[in-house]
XYZ file of C-alpha atoms in Angstrom:
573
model
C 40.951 -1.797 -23.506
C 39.123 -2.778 -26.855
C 41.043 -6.208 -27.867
C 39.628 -6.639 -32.235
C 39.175 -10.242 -33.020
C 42.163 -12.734 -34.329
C 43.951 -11.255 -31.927
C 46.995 -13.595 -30.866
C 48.882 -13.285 -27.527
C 51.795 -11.211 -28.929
C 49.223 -8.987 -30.025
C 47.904 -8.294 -27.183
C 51.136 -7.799 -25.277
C 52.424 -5.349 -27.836
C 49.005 -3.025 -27.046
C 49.054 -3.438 -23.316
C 53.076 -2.041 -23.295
C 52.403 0.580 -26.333
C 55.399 -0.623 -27.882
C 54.683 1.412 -31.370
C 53.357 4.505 -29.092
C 55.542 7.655 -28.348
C 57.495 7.432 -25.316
C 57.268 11.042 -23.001
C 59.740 10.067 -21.312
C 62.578 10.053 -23.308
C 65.415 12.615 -24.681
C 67.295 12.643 -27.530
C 71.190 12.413 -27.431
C 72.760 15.748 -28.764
C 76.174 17.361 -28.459
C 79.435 14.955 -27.905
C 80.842 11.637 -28.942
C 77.644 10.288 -30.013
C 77.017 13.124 -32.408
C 80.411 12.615 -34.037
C 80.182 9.355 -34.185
C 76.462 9.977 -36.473
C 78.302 11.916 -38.537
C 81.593 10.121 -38.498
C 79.178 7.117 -40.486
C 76.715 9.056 -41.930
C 80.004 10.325 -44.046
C 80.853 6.821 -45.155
C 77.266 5.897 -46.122
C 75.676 4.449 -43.410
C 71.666 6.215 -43.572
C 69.513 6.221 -40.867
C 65.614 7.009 -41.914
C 63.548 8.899 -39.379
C 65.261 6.793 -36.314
C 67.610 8.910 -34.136
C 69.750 7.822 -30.875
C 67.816 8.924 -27.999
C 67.733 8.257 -24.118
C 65.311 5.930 -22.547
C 64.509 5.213 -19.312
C 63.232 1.788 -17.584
C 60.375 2.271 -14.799
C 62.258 3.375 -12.424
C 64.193 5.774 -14.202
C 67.452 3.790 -15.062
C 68.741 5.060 -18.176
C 69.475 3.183 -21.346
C 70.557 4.439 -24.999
C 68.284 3.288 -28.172
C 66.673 4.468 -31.784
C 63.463 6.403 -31.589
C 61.527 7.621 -34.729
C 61.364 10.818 -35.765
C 58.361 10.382 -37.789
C 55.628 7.882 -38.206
C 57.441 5.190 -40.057
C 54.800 2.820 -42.139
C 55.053 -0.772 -42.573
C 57.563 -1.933 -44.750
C 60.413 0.814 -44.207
C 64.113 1.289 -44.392
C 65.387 1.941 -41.040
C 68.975 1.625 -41.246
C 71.125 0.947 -44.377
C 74.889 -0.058 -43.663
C 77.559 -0.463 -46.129
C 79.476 -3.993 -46.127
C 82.978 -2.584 -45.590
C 82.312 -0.823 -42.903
C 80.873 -4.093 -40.628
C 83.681 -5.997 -38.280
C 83.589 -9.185 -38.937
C 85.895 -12.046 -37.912
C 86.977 -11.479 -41.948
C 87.859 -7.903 -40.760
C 89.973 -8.601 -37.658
C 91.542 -11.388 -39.740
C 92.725 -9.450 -43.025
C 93.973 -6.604 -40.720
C 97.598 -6.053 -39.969
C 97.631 -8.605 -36.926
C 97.091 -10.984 -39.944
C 100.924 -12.290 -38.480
C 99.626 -12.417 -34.924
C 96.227 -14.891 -35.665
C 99.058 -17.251 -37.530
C 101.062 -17.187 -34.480
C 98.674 -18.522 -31.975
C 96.473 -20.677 -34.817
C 95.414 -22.917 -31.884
C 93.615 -20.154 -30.562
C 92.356 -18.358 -33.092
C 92.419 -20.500 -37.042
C 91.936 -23.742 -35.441
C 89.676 -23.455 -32.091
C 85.753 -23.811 -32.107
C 85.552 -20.453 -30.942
C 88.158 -18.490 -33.135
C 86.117 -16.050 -34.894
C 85.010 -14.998 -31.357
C 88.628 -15.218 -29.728
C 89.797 -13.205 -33.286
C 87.093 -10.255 -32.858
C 87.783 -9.687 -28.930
C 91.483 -9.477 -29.505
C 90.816 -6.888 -32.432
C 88.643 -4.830 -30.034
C 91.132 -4.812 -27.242
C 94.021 -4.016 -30.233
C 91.934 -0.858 -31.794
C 91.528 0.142 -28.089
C 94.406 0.481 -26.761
C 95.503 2.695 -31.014
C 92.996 5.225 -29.427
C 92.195 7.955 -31.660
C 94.913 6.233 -34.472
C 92.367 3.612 -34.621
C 90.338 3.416 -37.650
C 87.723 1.963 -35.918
C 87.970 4.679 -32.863
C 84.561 6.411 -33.272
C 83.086 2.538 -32.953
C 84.755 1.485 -30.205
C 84.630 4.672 -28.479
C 80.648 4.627 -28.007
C 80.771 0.927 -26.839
C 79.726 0.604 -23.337
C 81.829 -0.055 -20.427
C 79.696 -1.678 -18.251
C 77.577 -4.511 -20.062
C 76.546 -6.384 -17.033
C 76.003 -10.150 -18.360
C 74.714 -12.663 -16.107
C 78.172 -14.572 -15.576
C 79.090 -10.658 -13.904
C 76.495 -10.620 -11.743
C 77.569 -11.061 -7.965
C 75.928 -14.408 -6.201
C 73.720 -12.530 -3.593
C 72.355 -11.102 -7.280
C 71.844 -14.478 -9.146
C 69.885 -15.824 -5.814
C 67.163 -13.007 -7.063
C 66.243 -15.232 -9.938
C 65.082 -18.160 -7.927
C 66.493 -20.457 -10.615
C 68.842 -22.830 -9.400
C 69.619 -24.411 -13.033
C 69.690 -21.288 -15.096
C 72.395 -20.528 -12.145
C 74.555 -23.688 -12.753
C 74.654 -22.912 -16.365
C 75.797 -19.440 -15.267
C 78.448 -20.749 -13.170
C 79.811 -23.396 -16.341
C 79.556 -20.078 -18.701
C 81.806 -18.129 -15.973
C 84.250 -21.100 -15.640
C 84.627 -21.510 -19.825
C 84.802 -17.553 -19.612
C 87.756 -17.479 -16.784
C 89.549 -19.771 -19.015
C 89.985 -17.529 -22.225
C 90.827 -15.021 -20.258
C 94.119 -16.474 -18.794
C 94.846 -16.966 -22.798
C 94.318 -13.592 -24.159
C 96.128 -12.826 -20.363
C 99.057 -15.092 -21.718
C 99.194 -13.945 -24.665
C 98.265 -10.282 -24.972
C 98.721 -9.174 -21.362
C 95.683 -8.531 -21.544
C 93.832 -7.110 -18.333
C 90.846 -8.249 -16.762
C 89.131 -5.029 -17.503
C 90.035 -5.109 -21.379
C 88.881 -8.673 -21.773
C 85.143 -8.322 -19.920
C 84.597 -4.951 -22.166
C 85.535 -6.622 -25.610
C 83.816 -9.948 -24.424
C 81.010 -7.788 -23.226
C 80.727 -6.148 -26.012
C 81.308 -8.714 -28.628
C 78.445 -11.326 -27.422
C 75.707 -8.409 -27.152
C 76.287 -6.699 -30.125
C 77.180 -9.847 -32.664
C 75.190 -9.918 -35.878
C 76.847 -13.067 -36.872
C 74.058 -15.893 -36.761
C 72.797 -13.746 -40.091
C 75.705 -13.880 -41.780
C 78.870 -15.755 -42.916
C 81.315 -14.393 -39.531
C 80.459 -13.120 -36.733
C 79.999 -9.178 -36.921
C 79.341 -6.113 -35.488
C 77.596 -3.744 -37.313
C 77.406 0.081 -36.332
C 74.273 1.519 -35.346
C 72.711 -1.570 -35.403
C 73.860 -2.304 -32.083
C 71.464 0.532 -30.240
C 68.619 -1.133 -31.536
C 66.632 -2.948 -28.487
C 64.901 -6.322 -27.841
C 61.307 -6.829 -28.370
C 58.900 -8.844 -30.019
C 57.554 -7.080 -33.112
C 58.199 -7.529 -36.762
C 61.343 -5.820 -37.622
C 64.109 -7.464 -38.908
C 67.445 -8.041 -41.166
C 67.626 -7.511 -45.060
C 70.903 -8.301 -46.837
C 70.316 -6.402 -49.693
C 72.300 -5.248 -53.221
C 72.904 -1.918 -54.707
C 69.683 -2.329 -56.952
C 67.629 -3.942 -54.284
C 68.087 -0.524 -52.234
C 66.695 1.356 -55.448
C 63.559 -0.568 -55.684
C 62.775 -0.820 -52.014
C 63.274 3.044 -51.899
C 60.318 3.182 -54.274
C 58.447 1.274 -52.706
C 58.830 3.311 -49.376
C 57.795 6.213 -51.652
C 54.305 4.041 -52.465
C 53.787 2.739 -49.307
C 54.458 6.651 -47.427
C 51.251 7.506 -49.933
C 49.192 4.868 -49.154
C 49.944 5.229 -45.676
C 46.328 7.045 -44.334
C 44.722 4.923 -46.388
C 45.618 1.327 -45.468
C 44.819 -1.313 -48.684
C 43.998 -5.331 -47.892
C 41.599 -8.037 -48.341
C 38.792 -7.686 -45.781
C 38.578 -10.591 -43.024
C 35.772 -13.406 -44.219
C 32.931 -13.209 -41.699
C 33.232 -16.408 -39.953
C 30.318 -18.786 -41.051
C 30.415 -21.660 -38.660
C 33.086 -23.698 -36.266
C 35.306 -22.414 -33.289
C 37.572 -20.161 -34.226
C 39.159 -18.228 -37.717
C 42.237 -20.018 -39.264
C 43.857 -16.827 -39.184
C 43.610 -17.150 -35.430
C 44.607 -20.356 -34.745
C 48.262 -19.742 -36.939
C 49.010 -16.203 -35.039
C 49.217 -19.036 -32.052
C 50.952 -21.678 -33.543
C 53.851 -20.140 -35.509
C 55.331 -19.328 -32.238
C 58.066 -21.256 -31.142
C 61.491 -21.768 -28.589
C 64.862 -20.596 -29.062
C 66.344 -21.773 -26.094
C 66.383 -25.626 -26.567
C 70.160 -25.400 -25.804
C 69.238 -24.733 -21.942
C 69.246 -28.486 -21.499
C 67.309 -30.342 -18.295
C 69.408 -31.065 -15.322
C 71.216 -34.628 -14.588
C 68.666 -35.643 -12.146
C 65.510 -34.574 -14.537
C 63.274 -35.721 -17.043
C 61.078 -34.318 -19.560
C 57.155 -35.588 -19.153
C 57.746 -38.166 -22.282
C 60.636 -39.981 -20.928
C 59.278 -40.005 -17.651
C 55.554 -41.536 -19.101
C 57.724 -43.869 -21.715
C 59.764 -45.478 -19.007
C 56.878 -45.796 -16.017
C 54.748 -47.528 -19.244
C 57.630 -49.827 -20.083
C 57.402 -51.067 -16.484
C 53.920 -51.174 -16.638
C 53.326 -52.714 -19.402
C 55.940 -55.716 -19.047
C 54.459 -56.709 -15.539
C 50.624 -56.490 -16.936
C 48.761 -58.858 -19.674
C 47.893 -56.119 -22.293
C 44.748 -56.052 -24.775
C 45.976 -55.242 -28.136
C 44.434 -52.059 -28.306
C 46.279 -50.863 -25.177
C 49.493 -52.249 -26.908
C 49.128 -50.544 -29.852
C 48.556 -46.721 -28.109
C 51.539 -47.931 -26.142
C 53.434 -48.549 -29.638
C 52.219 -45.554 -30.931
C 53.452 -43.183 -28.124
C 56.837 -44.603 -27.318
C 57.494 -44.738 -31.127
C 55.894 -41.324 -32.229
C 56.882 -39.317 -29.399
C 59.538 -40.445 -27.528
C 61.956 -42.090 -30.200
C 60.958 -39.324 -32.570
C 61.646 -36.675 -30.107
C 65.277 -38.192 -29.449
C 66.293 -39.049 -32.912
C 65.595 -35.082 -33.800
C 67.974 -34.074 -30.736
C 71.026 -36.755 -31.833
C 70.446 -34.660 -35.154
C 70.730 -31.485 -33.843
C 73.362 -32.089 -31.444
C 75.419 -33.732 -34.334
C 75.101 -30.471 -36.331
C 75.980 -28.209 -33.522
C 79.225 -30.118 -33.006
C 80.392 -29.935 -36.818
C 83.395 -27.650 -36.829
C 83.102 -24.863 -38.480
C 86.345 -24.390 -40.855
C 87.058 -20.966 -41.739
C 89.372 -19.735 -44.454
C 88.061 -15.993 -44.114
C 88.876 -15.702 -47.911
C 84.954 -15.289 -49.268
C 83.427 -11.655 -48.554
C 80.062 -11.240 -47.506
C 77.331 -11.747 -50.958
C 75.584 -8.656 -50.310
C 76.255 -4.610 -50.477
C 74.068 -2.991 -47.714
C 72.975 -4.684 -44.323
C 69.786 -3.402 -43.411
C 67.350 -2.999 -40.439
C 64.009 -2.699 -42.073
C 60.327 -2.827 -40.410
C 57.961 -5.580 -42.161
C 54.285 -6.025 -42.998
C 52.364 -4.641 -40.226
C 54.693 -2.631 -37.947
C 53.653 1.141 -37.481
C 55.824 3.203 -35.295
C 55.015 6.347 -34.019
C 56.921 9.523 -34.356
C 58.717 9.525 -30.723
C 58.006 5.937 -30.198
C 61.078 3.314 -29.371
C 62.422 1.193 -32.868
C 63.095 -1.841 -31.500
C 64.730 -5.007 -33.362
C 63.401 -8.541 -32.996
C 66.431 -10.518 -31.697
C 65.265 -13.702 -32.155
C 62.392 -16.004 -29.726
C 63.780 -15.445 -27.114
C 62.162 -16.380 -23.629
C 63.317 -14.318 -20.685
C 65.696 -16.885 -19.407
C 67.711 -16.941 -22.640
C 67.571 -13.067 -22.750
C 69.087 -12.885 -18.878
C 71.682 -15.494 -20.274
C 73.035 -13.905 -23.550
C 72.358 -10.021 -22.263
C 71.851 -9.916 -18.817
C 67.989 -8.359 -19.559
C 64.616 -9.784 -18.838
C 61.410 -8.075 -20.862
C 57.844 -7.509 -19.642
C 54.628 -9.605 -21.037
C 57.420 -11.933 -23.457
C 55.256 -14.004 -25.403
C 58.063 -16.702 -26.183
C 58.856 -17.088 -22.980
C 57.873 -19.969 -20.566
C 58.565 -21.592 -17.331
C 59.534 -25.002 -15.719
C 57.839 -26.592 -13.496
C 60.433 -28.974 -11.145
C 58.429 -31.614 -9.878
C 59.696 -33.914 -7.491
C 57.676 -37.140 -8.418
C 58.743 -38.980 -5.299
C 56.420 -36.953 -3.182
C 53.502 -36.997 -5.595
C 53.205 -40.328 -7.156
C 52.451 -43.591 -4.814
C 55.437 -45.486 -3.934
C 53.597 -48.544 -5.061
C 52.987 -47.436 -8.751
C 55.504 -49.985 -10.341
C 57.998 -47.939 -12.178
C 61.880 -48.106 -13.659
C 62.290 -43.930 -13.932
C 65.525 -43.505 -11.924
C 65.408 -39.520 -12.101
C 63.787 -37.583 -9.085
C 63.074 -34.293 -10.669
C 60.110 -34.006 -13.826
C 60.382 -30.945 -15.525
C 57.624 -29.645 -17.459
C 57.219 -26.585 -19.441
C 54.530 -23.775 -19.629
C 54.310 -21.503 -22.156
C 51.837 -18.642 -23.260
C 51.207 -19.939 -26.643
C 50.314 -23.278 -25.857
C 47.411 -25.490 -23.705
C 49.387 -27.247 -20.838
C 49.080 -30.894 -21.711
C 51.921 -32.390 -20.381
C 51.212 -31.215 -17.078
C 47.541 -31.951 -17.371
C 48.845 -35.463 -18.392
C 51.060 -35.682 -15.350
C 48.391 -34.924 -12.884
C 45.605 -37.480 -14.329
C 48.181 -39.713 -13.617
C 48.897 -38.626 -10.201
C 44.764 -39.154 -9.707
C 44.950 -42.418 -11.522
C 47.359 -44.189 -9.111
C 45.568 -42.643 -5.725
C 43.758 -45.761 -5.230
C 45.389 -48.541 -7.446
C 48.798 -49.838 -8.001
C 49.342 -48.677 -11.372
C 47.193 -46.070 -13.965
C 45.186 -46.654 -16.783
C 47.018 -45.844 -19.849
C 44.735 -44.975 -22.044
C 43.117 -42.246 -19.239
C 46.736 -40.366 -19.131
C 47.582 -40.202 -22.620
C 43.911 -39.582 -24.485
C 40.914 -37.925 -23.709
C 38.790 -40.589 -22.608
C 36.072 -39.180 -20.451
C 34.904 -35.767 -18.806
C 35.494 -37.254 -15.289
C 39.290 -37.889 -15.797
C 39.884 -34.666 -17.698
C 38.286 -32.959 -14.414
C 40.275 -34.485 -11.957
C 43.443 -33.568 -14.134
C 42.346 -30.162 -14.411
C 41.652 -29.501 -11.127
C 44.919 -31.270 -9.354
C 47.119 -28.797 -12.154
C 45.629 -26.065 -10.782
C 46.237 -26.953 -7.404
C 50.091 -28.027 -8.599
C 50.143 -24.408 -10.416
C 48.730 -22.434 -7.557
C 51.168 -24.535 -4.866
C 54.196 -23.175 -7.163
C 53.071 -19.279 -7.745
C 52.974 -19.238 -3.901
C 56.616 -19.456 -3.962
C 57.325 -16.228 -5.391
C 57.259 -13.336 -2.346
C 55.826 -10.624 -4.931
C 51.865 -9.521 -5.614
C 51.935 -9.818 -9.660
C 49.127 -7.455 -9.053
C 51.754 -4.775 -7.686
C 54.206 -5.356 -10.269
C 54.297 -2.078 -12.084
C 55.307 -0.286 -8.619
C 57.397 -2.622 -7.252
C 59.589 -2.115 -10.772
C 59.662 1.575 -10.013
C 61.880 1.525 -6.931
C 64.407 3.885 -7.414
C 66.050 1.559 -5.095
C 67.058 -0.847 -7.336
C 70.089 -0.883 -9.956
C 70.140 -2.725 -13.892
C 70.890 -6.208 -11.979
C 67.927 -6.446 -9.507
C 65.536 -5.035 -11.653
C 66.099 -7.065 -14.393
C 65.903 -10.323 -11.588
C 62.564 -8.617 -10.474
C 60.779 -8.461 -14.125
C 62.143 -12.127 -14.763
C 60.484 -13.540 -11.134
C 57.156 -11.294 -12.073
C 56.706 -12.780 -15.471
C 57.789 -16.346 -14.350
C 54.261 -15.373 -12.107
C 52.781 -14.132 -14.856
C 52.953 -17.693 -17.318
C 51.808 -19.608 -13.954
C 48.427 -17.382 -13.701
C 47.981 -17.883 -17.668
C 48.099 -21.031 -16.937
C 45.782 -21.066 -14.179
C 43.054 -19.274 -16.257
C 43.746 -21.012 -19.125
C 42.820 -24.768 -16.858
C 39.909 -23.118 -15.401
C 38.430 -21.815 -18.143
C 38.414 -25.120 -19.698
C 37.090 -26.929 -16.348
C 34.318 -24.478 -16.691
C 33.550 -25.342 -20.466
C 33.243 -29.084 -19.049
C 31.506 -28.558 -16.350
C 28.438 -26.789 -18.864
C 29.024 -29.435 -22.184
C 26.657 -27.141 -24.140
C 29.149 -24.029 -23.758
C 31.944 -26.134 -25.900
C 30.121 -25.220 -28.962
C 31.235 -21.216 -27.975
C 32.960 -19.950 -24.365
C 31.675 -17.086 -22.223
C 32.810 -17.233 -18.685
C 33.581 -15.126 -15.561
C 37.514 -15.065 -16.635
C 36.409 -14.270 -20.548
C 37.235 -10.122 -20.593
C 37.759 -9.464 -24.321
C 41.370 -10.353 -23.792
C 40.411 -13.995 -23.142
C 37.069 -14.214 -25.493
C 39.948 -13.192 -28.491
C 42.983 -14.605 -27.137
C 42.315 -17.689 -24.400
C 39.991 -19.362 -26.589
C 42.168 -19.759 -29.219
C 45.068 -21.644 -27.020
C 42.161 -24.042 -25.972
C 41.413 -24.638 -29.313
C 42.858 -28.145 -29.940
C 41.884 -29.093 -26.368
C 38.243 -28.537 -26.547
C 38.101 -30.276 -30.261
C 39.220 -33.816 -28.284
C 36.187 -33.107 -26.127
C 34.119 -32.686 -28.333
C 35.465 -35.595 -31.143
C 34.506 -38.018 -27.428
């Protein structure tokens, strides 16, 4: 495969899948409830531009329902236009006539932390059970009945994911979601069968984090997870005008594609156009805290140099990096959580008086997103790593470029019992990622070599790039720790793409298949990405420019820019 220069990660991911390339294998949806219900909207204004509902099927031929263009849609398009009265909201279910019923039980829905969601689940079940008298009954007809979250999933299933602490957060989510249940039981008879659909339904398909209450928005809902550049515009009357124009400008231009042409790159390591591709990436699932017993690599390096230092006469230089680090990046790092975790536990008052400040939601494709005529539209949901995708929808994607994996250490067996320390916790967690070089766990095992033969480590040697020697010995014992945890997993990554195309399997052990493969997959990046750069420092002359045995065009455009900020402390020493 021919990878073009400033070519991030995401990039490449996107060409090795052929997200925006026409898809053979699937059918379009004709004839039945789905038909009426594309009419039913297109009659009250909701537009869909050369997207369609179609049939598509995962490798082994499990079926699942999504958009697929019906022409070659250019950058910068319209997919779907949907008029503001026709979105549930919490505002909907709310100003309905169960206005009398919300008032009733306040405590659940007015006043509780979760009453918008409580508020929209009970107006689901309500417009269910009105059938066809429903106003809503072409919406809630199409909804699926059998959304399989992760808090559904049986326990021989969650065992598949070989993640003991996403599994304890399942198990809290199914308690919390056991508990509403006996209310809207209480207090709506509702069944068990009722509640899981509108629950279901309600947490995959919500819209809300856009917009003032949490919504569902029709047709909007078939759109898919991946990571490409298509996302929400709240847009007026007039806006829709002008950005139809535009569509007209851009279809015109489309063959002939206009932009400034890249600089040729005069001197230095890599383009600045490269280098931001990788670091505008970021996590979205900070909420999936660490375990009791564990400890994130600063904590666990703040409180073994506390120790350390209060037991040993320290140089003032040594003091000062010691300053430095427990100030910059461990009080930092805490005072930014207390702020966040204040925020997240404001209450949220609603009055669901104020309407929504817009007149058309829209799903439109941005700057550089091409799709191909028979090609899957899919939405970009958020960064999302696999582990929050299982969570919220009970999915897992191929080659995710946000997502990452932790590494559970147990310290007691790899640090000396001698090495003086005051860390209580017996688990370190560390976390690898595709977008970024794996310092904390290269930090982690220079310390590990450090305190082989001494009592305590060198400071300085963990936390900074001090000589060639050290950074060897790191690199080499992470790649041992890295290789030591991919054994773990039963499956050849090699063999991945037929072991996903058992027939065998159903929705839940497929999706617990792709998320062990790609937890495989971040561990051999890793891997590479460490012995590529114990290569480079092994042969001091290559730092100036990389070519190596594990450099295919993917890694001379794509590897090379993750080492970046490595290789520039090697160098500055």
């Amino acid at each position: 495969m021919n990878y073009p220069k400033r070519f991030s990660i995401g990039k490449m991911y996107q060409r090795e899948k052929g997200i925006y390339l026409k898809d053979k294998k699937c059918t379009s949806s004709s004839g039945g409830e789905q038909t009426k219900y594309e009419i039913d909207y297109t009659n009250q204004g909701v537009k869909l531009q050369d997207v369609e509902l179609a049939t598509f099927y995962l490798k082994n031929g499990l079926p699942y329902r999504g958009l697929k263009a019906t022409d070659d849609i250019p950058a910068n398009f319209l997919l779907v236009q949907v008029p503001r009265q026709l979105i549930i909201s919490s505002r909907t279910a709310f100003q309905s006539s169960q206005k009398a019923f919300y008032f009733k039980h306040r405590d659940f829905f007015l006043d509780h932390e979760e009453g918008e969601e409580h508020t929209i689940m009970a107006f689901l079940i309500m417009n269910k059970r009105e059938g066809i008298q429903s106003k809503y009954y072409r919406f809630i007809a199409q909804l699926p009945v059998d959304v399989n979250m992760l808090i559904f999933w049986s326990e021989d299933k969650l065992k598949l994911l070989q993640d003991e602490s996403l599994i304890q957060k399942v198990h809290k989510k199914k308690e919390e979601y056991d508990q509403t249940y006996q209310v809207f039981k209480d207090i709506m008879n509702a069944t068990e069968d009722e509640f899981q659909w509108a629950y279901s339904n309600l947490y995959t398909r919500d819209f809300g984090h856009n917009l003032k209450y949490k919504s569902m928005i029709p047709f909007c809902e078939f759109f898919n997870h991946e990571c490409v550049d298509v996302h929400i515009a709240l847009l007026q009357k007039n806006e829709i005008k002008e950005q139809q124009d535009q569509i007209l400008i851009n279809s015109c231009n489309h063959n002939g594609k206009k932009g400034k042409k890249a600089k040729k790159q005069k001197g230095g390591f890599y383009a600045e156009e490269e280098l931001q591709s990788v670091q505008s990436s970021s996590d979205s699932d900070n909420s999936l805290d660490l375990d009791q017993n564990e400890s994130d690599l600063d904590d666990f390096i703040a409180d073994q140099i506390i120790e350390w230092a209060s037991k040993n006469e320290l140089e003032e230089e040594t003091f000062l990096v010691l300053k430095d680090y427990v100030l910059c990046n461990v009080k930092a790092q805490y005072t930014q959580e207390t702020v966040q975790i204040d925020r997240n536990e404001t209450k949220k008052i609603m009055n669901w008086i104020d309407d929504e400040d817009f007149d058309y939601f829209c799903i439109s494709s941005q700057k550089t997103e091409n799709f191909k005529k028979g090609a899957q539209v899919y939405f970009n949901y958020g960064r999302l790593s696999n582990r929050e995708l299982l969570l919220r929808y009970g999915i897992a994607i191929e080659r995710n470029k946000y997502d990452h994996v932790y590494l559970r250490i147990n310290t007691k067996e790899l640090l000396k019992r001698r090495v003086m320390r005051v860390f209580q916790k017996q688990f370190l967690s560390i976390k690898l990622k595709y977008t970024e070089f794996p310092f904390a766990l290269l930090k982690f095992s220079k310390a590990i070599k450090e305190s082989e033969n001494q009592d305590y480590y060198d400071l300085q040697n963990v936390l900074k790039t001090i000589d060639i020697q050290t950074e060897l010995k790191g690199l080499t014992k992470s790649i041992e720790l890295l290789q030591q945890f991919k054994a773990e997993f039963k499956e050849d990554l090699s063999k991945g793409d037929l072991l996903l195309k058992d027939k065998q399997l159903d929705y839940d052990e497929y999706f617990a298949l792709v998320y062990r493969l790609e937890k495989q997959r971040i561990l051999q990046h890793n891997i590479i990405l460490l012995q590529l750069a114990r290569e480079i420092l092994l042969d001091p002359e290559r730092l100036e420019y990389t070519c190596s045995s594990y450099e295919s065009s993917q890694y001379q455009y794509t590897y090379r820019i993750i080492l970046k900020k490595y290789l520039e402390q090697i160098l500055i020493q």
